[in-house]
Coordinates of N, CA and C in Angstrom, one line a residue:
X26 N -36.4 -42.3 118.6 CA -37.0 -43.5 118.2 C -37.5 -43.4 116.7
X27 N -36.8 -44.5 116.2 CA -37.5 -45.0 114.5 C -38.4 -45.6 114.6
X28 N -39.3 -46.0 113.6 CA -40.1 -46.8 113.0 C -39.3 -48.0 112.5
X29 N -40.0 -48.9 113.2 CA -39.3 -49.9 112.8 C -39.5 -50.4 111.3
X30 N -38.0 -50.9 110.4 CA -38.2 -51.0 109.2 C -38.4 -53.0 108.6
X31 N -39.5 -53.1 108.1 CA -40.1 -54.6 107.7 C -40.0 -54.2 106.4
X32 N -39.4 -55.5 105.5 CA -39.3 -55.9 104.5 C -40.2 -56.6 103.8
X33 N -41.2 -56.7 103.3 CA -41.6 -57.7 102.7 C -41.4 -57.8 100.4
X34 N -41.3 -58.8 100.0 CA -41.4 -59.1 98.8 C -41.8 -60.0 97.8
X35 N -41.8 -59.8 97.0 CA -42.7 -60.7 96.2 C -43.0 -60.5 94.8
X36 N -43.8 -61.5 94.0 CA -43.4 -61.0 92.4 C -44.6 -59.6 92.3
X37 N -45.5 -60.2 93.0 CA -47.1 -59.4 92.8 C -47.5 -59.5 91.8
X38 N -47.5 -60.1 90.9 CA -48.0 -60.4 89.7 C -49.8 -60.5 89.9
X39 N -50.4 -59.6 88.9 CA -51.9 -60.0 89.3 C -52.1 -59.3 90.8
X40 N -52.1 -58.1 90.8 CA -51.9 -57.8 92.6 C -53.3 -57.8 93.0
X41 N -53.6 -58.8 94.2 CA -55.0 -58.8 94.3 C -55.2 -58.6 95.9
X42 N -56.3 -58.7 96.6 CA -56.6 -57.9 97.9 C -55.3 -59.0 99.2
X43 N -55.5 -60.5 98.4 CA -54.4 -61.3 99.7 C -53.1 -60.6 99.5
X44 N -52.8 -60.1 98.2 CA -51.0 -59.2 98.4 C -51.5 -58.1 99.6
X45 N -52.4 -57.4 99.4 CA -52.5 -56.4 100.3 C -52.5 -56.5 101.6
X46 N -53.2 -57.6 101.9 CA -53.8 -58.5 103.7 C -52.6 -58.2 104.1
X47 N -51.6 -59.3 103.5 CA -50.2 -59.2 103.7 C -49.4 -58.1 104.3
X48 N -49.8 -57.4 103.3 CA -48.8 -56.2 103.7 C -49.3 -55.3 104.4
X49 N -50.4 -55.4 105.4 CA -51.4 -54.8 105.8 C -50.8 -55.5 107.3
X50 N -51.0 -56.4 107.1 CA -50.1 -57.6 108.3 C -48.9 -57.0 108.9
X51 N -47.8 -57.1 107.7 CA -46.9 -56.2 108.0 C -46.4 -55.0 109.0
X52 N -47.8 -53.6 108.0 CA -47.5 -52.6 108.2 C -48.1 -52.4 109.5
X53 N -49.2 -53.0 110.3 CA -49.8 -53.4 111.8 C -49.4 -54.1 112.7
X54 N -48.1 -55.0 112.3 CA -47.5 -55.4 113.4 C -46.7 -55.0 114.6
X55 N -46.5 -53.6 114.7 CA -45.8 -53.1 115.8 C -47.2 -51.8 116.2
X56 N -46.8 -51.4 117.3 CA -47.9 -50.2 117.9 C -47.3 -49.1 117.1
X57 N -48.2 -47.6 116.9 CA -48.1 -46.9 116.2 C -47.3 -45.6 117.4
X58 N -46.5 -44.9 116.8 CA -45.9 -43.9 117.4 C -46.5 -43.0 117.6
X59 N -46.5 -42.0 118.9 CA -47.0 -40.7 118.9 C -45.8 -40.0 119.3
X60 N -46.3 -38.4 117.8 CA -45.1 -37.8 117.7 C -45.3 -36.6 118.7
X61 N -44.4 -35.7 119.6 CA -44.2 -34.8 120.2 C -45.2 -33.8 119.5
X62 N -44.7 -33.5 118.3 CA -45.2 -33.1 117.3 C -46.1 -32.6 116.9
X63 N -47.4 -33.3 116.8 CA -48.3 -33.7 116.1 C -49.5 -34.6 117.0
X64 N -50.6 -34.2 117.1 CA -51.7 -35.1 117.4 C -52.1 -36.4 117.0
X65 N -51.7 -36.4 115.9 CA -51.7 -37.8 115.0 C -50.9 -38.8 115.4
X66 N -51.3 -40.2 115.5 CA -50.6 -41.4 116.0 C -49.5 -41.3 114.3
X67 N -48.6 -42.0 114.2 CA -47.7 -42.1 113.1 C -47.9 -43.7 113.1
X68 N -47.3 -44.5 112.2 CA -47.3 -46.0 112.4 C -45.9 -46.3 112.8
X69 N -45.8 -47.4 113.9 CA -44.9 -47.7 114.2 C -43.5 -48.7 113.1
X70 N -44.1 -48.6 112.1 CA -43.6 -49.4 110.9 C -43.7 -48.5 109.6
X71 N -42.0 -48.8 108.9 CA -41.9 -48.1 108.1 C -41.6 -49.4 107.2
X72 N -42.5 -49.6 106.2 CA -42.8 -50.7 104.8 C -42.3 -50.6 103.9
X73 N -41.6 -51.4 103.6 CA -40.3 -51.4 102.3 C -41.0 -52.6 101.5
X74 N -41.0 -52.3 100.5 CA -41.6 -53.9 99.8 C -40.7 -54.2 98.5
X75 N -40.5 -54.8 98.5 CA -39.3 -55.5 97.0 C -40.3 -56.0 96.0
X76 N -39.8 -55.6 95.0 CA -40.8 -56.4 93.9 C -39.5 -56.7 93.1
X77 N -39.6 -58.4 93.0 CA -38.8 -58.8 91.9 C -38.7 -58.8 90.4
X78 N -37.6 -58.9 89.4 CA -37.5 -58.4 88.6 C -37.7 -59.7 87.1
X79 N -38.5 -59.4 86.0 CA -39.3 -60.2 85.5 C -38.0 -61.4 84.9
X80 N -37.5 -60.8 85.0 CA -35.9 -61.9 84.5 C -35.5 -62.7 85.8
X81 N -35.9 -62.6 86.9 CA -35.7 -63.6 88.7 C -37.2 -64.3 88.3
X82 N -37.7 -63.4 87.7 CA -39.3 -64.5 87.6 C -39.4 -65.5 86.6
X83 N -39.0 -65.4 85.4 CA -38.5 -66.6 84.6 C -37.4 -67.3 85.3
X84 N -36.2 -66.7 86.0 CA -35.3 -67.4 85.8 C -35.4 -68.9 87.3
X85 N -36.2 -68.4 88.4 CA -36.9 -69.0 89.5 C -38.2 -69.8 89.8
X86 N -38.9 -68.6 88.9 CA -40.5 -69.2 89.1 C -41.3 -69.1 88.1
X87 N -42.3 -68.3 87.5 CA -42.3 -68.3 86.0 C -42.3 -67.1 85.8
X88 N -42.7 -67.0 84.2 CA -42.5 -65.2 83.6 C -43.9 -64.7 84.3
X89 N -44.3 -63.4 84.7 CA -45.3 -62.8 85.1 C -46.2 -62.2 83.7
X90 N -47.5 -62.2 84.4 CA -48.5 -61.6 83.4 C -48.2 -60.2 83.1
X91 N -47.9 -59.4 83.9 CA -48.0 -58.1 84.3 C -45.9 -57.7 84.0
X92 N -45.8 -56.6 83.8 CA -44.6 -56.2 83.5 C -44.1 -55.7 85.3
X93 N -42.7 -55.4 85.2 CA -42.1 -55.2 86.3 C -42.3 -53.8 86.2
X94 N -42.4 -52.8 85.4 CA -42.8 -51.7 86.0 C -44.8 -51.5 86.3
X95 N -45.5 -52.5 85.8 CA -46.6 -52.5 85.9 C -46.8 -53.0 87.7
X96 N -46.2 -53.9 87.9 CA -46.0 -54.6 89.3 C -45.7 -53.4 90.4
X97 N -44.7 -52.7 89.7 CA -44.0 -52.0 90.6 C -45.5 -51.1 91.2
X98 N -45.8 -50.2 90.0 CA -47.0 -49.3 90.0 C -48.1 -50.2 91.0
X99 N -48.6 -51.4 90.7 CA -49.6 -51.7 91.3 C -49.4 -52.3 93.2
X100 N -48.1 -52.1 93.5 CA -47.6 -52.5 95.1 C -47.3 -50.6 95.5
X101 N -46.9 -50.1 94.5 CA -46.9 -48.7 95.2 C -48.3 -48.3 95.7
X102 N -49.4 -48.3 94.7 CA -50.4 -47.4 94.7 C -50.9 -48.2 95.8
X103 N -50.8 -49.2 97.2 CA -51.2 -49.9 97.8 C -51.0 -48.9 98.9
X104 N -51.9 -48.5 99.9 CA -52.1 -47.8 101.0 C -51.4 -48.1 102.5
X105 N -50.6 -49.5 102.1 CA -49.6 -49.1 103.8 C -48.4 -49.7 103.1
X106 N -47.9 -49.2 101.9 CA -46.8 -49.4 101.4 C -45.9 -47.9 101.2
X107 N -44.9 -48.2 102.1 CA -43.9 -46.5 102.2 C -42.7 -46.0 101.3
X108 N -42.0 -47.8 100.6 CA -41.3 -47.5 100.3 C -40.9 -48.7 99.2
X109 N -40.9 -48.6 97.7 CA -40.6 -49.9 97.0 C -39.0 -49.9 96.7
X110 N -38.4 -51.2 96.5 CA -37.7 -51.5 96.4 C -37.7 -52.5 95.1
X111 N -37.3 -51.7 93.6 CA -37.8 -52.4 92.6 C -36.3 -53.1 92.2
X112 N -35.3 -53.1 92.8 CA -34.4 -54.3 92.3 C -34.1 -55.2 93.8
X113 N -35.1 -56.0 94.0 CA -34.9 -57.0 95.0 C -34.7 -58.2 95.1
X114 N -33.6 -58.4 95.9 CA -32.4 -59.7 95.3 C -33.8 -61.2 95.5
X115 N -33.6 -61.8 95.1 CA -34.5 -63.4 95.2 C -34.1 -63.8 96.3
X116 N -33.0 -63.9 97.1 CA -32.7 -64.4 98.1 C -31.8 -63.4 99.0
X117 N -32.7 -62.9 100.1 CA -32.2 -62.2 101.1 C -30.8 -62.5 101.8
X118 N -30.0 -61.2 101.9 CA -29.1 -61.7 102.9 C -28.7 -60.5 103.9
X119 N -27.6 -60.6 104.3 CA -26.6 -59.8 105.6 C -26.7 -57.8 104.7
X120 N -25.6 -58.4 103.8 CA -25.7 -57.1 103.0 C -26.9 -56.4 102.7
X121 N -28.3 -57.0 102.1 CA -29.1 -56.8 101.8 C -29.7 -55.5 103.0
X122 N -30.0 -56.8 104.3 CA -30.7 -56.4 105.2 C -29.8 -54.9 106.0
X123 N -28.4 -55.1 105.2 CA -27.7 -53.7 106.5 C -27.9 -52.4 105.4
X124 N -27.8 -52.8 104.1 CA -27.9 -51.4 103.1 C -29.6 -50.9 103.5
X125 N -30.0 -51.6 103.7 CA -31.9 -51.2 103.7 C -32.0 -50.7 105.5
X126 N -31.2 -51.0 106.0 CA -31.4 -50.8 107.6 C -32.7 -51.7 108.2
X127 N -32.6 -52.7 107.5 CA -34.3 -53.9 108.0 C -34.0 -54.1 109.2
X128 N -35.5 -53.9 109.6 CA -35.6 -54.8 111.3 C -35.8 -56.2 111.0
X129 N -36.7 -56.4 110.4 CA -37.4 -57.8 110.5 C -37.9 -57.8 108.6
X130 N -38.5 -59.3 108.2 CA -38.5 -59.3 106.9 C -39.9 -60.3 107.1
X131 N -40.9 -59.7 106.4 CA -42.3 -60.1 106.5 C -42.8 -61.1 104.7
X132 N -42.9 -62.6 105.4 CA -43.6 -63.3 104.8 C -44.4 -64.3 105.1
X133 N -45.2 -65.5 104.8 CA -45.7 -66.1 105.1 C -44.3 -67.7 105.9
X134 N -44.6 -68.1 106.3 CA -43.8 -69.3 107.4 C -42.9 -70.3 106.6
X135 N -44.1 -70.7 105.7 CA -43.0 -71.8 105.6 C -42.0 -71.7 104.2
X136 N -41.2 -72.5 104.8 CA -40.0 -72.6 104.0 C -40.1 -72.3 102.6
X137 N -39.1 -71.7 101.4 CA -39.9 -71.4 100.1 C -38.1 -71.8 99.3
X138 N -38.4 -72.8 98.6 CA -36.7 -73.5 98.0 C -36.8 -73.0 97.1
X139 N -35.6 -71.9 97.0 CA -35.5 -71.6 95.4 C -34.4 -71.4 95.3
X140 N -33.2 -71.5 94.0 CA -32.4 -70.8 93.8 C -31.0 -70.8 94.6
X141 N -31.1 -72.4 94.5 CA -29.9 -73.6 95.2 C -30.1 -73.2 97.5
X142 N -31.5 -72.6 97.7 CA -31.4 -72.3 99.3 C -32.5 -73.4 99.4
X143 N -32.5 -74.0 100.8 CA -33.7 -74.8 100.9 C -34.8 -73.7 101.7
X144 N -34.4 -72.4 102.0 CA -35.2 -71.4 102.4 C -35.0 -69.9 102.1
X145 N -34.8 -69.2 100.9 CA -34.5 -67.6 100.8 C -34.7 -66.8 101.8
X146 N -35.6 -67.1 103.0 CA -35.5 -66.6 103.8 C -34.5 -67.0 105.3
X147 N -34.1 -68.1 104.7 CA -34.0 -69.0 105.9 C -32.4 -67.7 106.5
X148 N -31.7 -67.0 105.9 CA -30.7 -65.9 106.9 C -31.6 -65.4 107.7
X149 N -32.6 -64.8 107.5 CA -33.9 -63.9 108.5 C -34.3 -64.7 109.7
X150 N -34.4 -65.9 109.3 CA -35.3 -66.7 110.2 C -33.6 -67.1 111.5
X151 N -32.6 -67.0 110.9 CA -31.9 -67.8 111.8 C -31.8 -66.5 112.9
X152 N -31.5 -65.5 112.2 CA -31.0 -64.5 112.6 C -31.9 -63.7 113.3
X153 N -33.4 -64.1 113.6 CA -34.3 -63.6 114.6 C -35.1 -62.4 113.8
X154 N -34.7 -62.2 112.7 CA -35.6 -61.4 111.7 C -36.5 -61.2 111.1
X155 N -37.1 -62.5 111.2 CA -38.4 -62.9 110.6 C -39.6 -62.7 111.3
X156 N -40.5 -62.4 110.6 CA -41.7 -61.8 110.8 C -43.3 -62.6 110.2
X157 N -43.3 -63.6 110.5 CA -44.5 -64.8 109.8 C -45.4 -64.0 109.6
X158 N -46.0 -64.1 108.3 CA -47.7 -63.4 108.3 C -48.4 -64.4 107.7
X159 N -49.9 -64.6 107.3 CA -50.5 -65.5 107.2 C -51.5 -65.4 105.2
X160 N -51.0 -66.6 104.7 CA -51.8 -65.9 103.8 C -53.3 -65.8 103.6
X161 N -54.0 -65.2 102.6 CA -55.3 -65.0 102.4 C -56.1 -66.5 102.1
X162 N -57.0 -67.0 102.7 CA -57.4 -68.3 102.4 C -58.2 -67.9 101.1
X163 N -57.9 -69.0 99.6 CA -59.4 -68.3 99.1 C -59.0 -67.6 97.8
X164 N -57.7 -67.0 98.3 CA -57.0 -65.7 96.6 C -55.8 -65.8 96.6
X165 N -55.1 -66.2 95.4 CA -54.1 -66.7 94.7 C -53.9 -66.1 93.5
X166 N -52.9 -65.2 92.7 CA -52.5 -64.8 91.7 C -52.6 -66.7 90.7
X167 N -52.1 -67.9 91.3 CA -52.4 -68.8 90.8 C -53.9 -69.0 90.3
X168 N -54.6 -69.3 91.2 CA -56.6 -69.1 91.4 C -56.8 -68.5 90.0
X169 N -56.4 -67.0 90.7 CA -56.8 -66.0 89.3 C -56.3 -66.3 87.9
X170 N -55.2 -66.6 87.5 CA -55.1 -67.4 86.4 C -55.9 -68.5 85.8
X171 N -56.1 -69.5 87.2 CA -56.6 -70.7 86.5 C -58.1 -69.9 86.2
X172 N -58.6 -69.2 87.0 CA -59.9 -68.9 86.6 C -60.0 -68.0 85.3
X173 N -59.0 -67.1 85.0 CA -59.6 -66.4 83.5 C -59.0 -67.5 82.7
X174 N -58.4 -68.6 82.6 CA -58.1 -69.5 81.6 C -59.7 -70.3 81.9
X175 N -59.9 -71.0 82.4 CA -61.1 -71.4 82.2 C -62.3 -70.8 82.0
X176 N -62.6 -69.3 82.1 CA -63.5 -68.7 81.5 C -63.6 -68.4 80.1
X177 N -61.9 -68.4 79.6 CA -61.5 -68.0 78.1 C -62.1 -69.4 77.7
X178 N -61.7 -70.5 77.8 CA -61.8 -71.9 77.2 C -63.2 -72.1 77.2
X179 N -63.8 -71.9 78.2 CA -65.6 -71.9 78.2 C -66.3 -70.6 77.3
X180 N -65.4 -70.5 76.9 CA -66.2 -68.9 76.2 C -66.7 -67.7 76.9
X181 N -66.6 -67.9 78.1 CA -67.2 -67.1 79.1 C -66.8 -65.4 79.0
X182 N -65.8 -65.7 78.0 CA -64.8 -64.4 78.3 C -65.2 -63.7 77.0
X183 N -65.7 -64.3 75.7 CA -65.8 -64.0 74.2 C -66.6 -62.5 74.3
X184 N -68.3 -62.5 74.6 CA -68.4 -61.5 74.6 C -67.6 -60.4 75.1
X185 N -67.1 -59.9 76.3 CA -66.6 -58.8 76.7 C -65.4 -58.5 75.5
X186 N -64.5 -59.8 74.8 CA -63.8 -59.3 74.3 C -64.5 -58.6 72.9
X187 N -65.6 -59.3 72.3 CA -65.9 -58.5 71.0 C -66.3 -57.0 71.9
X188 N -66.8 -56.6 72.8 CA -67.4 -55.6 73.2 C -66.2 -54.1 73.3
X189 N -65.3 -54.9 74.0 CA -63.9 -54.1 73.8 C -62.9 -54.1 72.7
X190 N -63.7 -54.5 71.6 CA -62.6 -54.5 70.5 C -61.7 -55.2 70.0
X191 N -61.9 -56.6 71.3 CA -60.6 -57.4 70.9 C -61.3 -59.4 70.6
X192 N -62.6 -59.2 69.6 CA -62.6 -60.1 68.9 C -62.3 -61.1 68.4
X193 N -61.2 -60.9 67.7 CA -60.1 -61.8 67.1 C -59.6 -62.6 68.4
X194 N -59.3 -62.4 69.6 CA -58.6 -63.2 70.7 C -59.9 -63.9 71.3
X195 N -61.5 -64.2 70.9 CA -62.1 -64.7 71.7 C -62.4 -66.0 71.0
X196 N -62.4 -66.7 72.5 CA -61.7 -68.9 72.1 C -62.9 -68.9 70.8
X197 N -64.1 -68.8 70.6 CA -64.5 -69.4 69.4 C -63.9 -68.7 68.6
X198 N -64.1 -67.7 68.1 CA -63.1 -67.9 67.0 C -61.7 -68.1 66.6
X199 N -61.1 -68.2 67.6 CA -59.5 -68.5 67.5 C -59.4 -70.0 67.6
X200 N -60.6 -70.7 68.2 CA -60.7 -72.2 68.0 C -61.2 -72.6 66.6
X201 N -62.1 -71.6 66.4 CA -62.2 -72.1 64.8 C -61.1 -72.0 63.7
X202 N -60.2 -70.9 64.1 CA -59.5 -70.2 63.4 C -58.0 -71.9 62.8
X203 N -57.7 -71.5 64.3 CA -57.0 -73.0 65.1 C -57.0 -74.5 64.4
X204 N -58.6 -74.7 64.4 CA -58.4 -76.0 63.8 C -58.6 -75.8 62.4
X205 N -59.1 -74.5 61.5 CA -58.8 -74.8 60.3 C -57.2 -74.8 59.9
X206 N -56.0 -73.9 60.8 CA -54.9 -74.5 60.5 C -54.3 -74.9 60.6
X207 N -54.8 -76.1 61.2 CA -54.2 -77.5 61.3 C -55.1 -78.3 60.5
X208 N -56.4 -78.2 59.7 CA -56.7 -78.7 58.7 C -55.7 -78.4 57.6
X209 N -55.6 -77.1 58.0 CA -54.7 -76.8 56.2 C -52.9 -77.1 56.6
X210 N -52.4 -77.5 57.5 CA -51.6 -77.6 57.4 C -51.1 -79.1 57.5
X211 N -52.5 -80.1 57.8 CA -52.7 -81.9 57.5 C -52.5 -81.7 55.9
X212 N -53.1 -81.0 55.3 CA -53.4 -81.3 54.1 C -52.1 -81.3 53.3
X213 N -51.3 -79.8 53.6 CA -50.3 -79.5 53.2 C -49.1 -80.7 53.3
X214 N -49.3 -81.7 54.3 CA -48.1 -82.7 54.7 C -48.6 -83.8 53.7
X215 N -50.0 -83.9 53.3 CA -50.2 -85.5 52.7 C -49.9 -85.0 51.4

């Protein structure tokens, strides 16, 4: 008896505790194995996670904050992930699933159109391979964006940057900076 093998992937960009739920979902969906072996239960699930590649993320969805080896690092160092898979195709298929030896391919339900499919997952789903997990209500790598852009814009963010040395990028002064050149560059045109 193997461990059964679940796929899951994603850009991870911004990896925050709902990537993890997820994959926590994943790695707890089947009962854990007890080895002849060993006193220890083993998990009945061996975790493969794909992390897509920053060139699939401009070229599908958008560019990521975080670099593809930065992504990669921050889904490995994740505690029920066994195995990454850092060149993972955007849209799953036959080949895919038989080189990897997948049981089942773990993502949230509904349908996700990208990349001329009305479902990238939709081979998994026909094919009995799919594994629904649910996302985190509440945390969004989107969220998190909109929220440090609106902190920056409110200024909320200025201090910590003079504090760490990075001054020059905090909104008042780069707003001041900003509209003097576009003063000096009105001037330059009349």
């Amino acid at each position: 008896d193997r461990p059964v093998r679940i796929y899951a992937d994603g850009v991870y960009d911004i990896f925050h505790f709902g990537h993890a739920l997820q994959l926590r979902q994943a790695k707890l969906s089947f009962p854990t194995l007890s080895s002849a072996n060993s006193s220890e239960p083993s998990s009945g699930v061996h975790l493969l996670v794909g992390v897509n590649s920053d060139v699939q993320c401009a070229e599908h969805k958008n560019s990521p904050v975080m670099t593809h080896t930065e992504r990669i690092e921050a889904v490995r160092h994740c505690r029920w992930v066994d195995e990454i898979i850092p060149d993972a195709p955007w849209v799953v298929d036959e080949a895919f699933i038989q080189k990897h030896k997948i049981d089942y391919i773990a993502h949230d339900e509904d349908p996700y159109a990208s990349a001329g499919s009305d479902d990238v997952y939709g081979y998994a789903k026909s094919q009995g391979k799919f594994l629904p997990t649910r996302r985190t209500p509440g945390i969004s790598t989107s969220g998190l964006l909109a929220r440090i852009v609106e902190r920056y814009r409110s200024r909320g963010l200025d201090a910590k940057l003079e504090r760490f040395g990075c001054g020059e990028l905090a909104a008042e002064r780069w707003g001041a900076e900003s509209a003097n050149d576009s003063q000096g560059e009105a001037q330059r045109q009349s």
